[in-house]
mmCIF file of C-alpha atoms and ligand atoms in Angstrom:
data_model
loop_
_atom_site.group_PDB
_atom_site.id
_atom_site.type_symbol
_atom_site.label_atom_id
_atom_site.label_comp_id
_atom_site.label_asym_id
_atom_site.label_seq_id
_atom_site.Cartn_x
_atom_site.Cartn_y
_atom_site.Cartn_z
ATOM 1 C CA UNK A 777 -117.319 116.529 -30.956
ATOM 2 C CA UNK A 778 -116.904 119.676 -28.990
ATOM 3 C CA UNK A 779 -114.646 119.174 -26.114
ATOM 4 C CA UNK A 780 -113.974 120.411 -22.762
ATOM 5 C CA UNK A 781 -111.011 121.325 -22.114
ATOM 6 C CA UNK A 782 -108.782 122.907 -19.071
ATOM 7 C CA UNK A 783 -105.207 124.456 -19.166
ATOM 8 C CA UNK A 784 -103.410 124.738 -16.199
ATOM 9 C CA UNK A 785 -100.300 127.086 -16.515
ATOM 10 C CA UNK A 786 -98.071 126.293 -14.096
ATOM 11 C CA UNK A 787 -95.340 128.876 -14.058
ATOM 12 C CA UNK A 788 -95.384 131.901 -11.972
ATOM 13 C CA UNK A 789 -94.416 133.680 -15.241
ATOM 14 C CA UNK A 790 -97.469 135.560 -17.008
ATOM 15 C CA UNK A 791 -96.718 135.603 -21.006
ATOM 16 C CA UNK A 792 -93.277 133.391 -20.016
ATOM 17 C CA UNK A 793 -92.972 130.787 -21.909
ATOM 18 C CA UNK A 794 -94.620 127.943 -20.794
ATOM 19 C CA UNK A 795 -97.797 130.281 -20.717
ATOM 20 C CA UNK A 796 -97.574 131.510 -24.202
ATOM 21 C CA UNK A 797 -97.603 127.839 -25.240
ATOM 22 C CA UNK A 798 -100.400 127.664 -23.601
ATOM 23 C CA UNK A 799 -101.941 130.267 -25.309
ATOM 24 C CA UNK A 800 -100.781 128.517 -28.143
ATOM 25 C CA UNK A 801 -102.572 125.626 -27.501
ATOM 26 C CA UNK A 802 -105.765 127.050 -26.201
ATOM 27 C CA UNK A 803 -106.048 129.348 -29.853
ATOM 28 C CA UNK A 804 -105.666 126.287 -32.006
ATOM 29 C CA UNK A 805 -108.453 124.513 -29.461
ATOM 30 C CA UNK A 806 -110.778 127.347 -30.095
ATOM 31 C CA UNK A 807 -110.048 127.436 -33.715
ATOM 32 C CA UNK A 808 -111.058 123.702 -33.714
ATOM 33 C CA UNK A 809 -114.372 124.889 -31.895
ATOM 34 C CA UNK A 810 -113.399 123.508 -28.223
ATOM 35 C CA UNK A 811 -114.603 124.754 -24.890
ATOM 36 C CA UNK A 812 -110.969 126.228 -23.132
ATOM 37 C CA UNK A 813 -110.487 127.652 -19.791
ATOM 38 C CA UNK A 814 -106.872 128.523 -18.683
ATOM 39 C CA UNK A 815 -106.440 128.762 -15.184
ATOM 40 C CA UNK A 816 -102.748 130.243 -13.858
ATOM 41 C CA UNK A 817 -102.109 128.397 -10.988
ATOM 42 C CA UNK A 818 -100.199 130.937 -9.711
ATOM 43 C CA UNK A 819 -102.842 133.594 -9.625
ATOM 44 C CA UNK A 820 -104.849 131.162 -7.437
ATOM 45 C CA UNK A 821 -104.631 130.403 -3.528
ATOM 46 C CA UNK A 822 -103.619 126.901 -3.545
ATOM 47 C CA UNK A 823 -101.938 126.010 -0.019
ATOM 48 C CA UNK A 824 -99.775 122.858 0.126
ATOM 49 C CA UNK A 825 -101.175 119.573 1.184
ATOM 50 C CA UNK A 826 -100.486 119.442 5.046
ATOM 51 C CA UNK A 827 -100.967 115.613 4.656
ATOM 52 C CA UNK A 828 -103.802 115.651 7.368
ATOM 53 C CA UNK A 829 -105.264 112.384 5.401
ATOM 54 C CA UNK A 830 -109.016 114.129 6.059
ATOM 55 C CA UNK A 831 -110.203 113.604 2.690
ATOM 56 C CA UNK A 832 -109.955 109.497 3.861
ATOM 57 C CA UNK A 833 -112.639 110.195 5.859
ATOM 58 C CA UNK A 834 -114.739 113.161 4.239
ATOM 59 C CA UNK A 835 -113.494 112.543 0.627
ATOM 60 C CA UNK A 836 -112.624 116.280 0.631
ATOM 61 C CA UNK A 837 -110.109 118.221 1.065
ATOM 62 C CA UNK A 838 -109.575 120.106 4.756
ATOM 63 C CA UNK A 839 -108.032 123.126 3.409
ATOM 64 C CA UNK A 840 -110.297 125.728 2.226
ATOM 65 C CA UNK A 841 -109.316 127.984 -0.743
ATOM 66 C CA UNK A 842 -109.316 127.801 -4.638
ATOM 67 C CA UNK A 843 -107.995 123.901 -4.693
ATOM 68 C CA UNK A 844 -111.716 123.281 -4.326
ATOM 69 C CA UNK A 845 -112.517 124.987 -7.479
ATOM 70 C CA UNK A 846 -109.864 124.034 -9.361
ATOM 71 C CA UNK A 847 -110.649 120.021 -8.289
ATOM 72 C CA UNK A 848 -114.504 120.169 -9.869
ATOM 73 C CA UNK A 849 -113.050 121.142 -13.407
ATOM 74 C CA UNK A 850 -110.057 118.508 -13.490
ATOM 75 C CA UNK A 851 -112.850 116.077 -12.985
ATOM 76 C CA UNK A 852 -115.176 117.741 -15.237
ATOM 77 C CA UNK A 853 -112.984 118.422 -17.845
ATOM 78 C CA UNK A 854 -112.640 116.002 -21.177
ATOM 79 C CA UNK A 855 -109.002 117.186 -21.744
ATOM 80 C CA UNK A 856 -106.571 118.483 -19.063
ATOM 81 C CA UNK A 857 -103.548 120.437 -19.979
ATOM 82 C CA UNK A 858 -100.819 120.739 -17.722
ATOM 83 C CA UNK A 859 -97.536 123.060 -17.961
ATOM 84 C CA UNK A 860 -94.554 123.248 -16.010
ATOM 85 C CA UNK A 861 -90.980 124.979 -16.628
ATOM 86 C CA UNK A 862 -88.306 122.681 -15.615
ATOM 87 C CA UNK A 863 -87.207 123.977 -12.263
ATOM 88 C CA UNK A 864 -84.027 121.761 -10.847
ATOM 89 C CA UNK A 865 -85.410 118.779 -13.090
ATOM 90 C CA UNK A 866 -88.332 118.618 -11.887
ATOM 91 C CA UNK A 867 -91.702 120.063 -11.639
ATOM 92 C CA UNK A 868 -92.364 123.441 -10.690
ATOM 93 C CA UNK A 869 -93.544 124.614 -6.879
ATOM 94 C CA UNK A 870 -97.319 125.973 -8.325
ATOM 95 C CA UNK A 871 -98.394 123.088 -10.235
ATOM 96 C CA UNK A 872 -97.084 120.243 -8.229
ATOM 97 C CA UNK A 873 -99.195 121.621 -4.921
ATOM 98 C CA UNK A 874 -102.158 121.431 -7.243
ATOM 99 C CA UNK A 875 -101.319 117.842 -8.340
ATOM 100 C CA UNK A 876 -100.314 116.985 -4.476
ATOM 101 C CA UNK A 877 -103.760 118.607 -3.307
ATOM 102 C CA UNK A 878 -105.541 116.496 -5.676
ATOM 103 C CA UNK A 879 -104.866 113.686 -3.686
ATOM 104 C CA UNK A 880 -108.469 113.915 -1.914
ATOM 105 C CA UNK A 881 -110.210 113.312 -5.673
ATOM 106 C CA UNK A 882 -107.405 111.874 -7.754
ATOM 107 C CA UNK A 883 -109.217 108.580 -8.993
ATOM 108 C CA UNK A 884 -112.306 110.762 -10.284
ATOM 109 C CA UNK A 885 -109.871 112.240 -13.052
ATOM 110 C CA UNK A 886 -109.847 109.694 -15.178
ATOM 111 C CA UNK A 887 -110.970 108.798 -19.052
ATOM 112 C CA UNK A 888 -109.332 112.129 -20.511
ATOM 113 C CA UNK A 889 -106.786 113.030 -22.841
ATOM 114 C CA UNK A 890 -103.987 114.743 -21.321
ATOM 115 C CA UNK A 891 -100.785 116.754 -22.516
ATOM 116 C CA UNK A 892 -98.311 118.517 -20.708
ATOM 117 C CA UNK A 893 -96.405 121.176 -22.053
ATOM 118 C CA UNK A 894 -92.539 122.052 -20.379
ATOM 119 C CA UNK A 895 -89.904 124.129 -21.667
ATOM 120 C CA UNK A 896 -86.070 124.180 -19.658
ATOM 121 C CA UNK A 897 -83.171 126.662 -20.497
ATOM 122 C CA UNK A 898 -81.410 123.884 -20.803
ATOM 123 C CA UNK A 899 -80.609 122.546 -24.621
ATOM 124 C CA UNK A 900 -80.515 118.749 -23.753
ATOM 125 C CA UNK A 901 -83.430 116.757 -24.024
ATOM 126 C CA UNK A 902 -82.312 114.802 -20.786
ATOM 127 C CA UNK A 903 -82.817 117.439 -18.779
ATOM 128 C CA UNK A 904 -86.581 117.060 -19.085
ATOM 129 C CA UNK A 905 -86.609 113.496 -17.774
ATOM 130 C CA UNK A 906 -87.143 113.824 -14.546
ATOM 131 C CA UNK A 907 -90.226 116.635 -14.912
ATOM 132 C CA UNK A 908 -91.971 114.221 -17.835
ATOM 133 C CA UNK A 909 -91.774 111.321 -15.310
ATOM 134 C CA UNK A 910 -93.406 113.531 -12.494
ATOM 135 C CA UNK A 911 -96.189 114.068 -15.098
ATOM 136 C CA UNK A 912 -96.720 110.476 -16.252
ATOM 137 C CA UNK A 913 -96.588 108.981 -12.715
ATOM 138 C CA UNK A 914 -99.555 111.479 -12.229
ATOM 139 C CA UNK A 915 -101.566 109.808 -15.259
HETATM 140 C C1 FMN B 378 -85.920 128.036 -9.900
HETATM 141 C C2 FMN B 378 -85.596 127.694 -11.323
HETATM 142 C C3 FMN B 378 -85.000 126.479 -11.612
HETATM 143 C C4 FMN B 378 -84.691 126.139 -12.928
HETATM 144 N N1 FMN B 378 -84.123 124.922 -13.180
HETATM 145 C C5 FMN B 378 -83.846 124.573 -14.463
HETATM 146 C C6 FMN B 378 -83.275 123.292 -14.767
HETATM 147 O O1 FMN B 378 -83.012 122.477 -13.882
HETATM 148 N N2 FMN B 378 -83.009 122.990 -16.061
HETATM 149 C C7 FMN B 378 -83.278 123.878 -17.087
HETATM 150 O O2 FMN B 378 -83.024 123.549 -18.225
HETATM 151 N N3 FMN B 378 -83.846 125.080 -16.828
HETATM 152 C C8 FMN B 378 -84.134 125.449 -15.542
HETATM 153 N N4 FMN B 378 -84.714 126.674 -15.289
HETATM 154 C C9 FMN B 378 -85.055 127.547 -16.416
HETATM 155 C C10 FMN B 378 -86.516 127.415 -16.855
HETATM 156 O O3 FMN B 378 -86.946 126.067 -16.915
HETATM 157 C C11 FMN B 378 -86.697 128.012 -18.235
HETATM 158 O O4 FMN B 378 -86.258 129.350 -18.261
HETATM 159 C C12 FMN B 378 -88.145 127.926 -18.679
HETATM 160 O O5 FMN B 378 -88.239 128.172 -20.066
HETATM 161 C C13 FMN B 378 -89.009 128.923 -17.947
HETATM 162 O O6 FMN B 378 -90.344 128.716 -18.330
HETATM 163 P P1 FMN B 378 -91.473 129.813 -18.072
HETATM 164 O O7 FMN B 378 -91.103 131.026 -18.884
HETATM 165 O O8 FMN B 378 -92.724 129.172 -18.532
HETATM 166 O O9 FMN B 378 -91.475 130.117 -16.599
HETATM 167 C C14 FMN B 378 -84.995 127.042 -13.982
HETATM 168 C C15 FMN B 378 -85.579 128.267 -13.685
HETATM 169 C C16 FMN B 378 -85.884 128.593 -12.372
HETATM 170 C C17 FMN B 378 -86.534 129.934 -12.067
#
C-alpha cells in the first residue's frame, strides 16, 4: 500500500545532520514507492503559540501564517516524521513551536505511524532522554 508520508526537519541546519537523515529516510520511502514531502520547519513562518486558547472556541488557530498549512498535512498524512538535534536535552526551538501550535488540531493526528529521528554531539545515549520523551509525550 502506497503511503503518505510527511518529514518535518526540524533543525535550522540545511544538509546538517538531522536533515540528511532525513533525506535518508525520504530516498528509501520513495524507493519503496511512497508519497514524501519534506517540509524544513525552519524555512517556514511558524510564530510561537501566544496561548490565546482561541482555537477552544473556533477550533483554529488565531495566528495566521504557514502553521495552517503545515496542520492540514500532519492530519492528512499516513506517516509523520519528525527530527530534532538535541539542543540542551531537549527539543529544538523550530520543531517544538510546530508541535506547541498544533495544540488547536492535536487529537485529529491520530492512527499514523510515526518516527523521529535526533542526532546530539554528545556520545552518550542518555543524553537523548529528555528530547525522546518530548517526542513520545507528543504521541
Ligand atoms: C543550541 C545548541 C544546543 C545543543 N545542545 C546539545 C546537547 O545538549 N547535547 C548534545 O549532545 N548536543 C547538543 N548540541 C549539538 C547538536 O545536537 C548536534 O551537533 C547535532 O548533531 C546537530 O544536528 P543538526 O546538524 O541536524 O542541526 C547542541 C547544539 C546547539 C546549536
Amino acid at each position: 500500500m502506497t503511503k503518505k508520508i510527511l518529514i518535518l526537519s526540524g533543525s535550522p541546519r540545511k544538509q546538517g545532520n538531522s536533515d540528511l537523515l532525513c533525506d535518508e529516510f525520504m530516498r528509501g520511502a520513495l524507493e519503496a514507492g511512497h508519497t514524501v514531502e519534506k517540509i524544513r520547519v525552519q524555512e517556514r513562518k511558524v510564530a510561537y503559540c501566544t496561548a490565546c486558547y482561541a482555537c477552544r472556541d473556533t477550533g483554529n488557530c488565531a495566528i495566521k501564517d504557514d502553521m495552517a498549512e503545515i496542520m492540514e498535512k500532519m492530519i492528512a498524512c499516513d506517516v509523520m516524521v519528525l527530527a530534532s538535534p538535541v539542543y540542551f536535552y531537549s527539543i529544538d526551538a523550530q520543531l517544538k513551536a510546530v508541535i506547541d501550535r498544533s495544540v488547536c488540531r492535536w487529537t485529529e493526528v491520530k492512527n499514523k505511524e510515526m518516527y523521529y529521528i535526533m542526532t546530539a554531539a554528545d556520545g552518550e545515549k542518555e543524553s537523548m532522554d529528555t528530547n525522546r520523551t518530548v517526542y513520545l509525550c507528543i504521541l
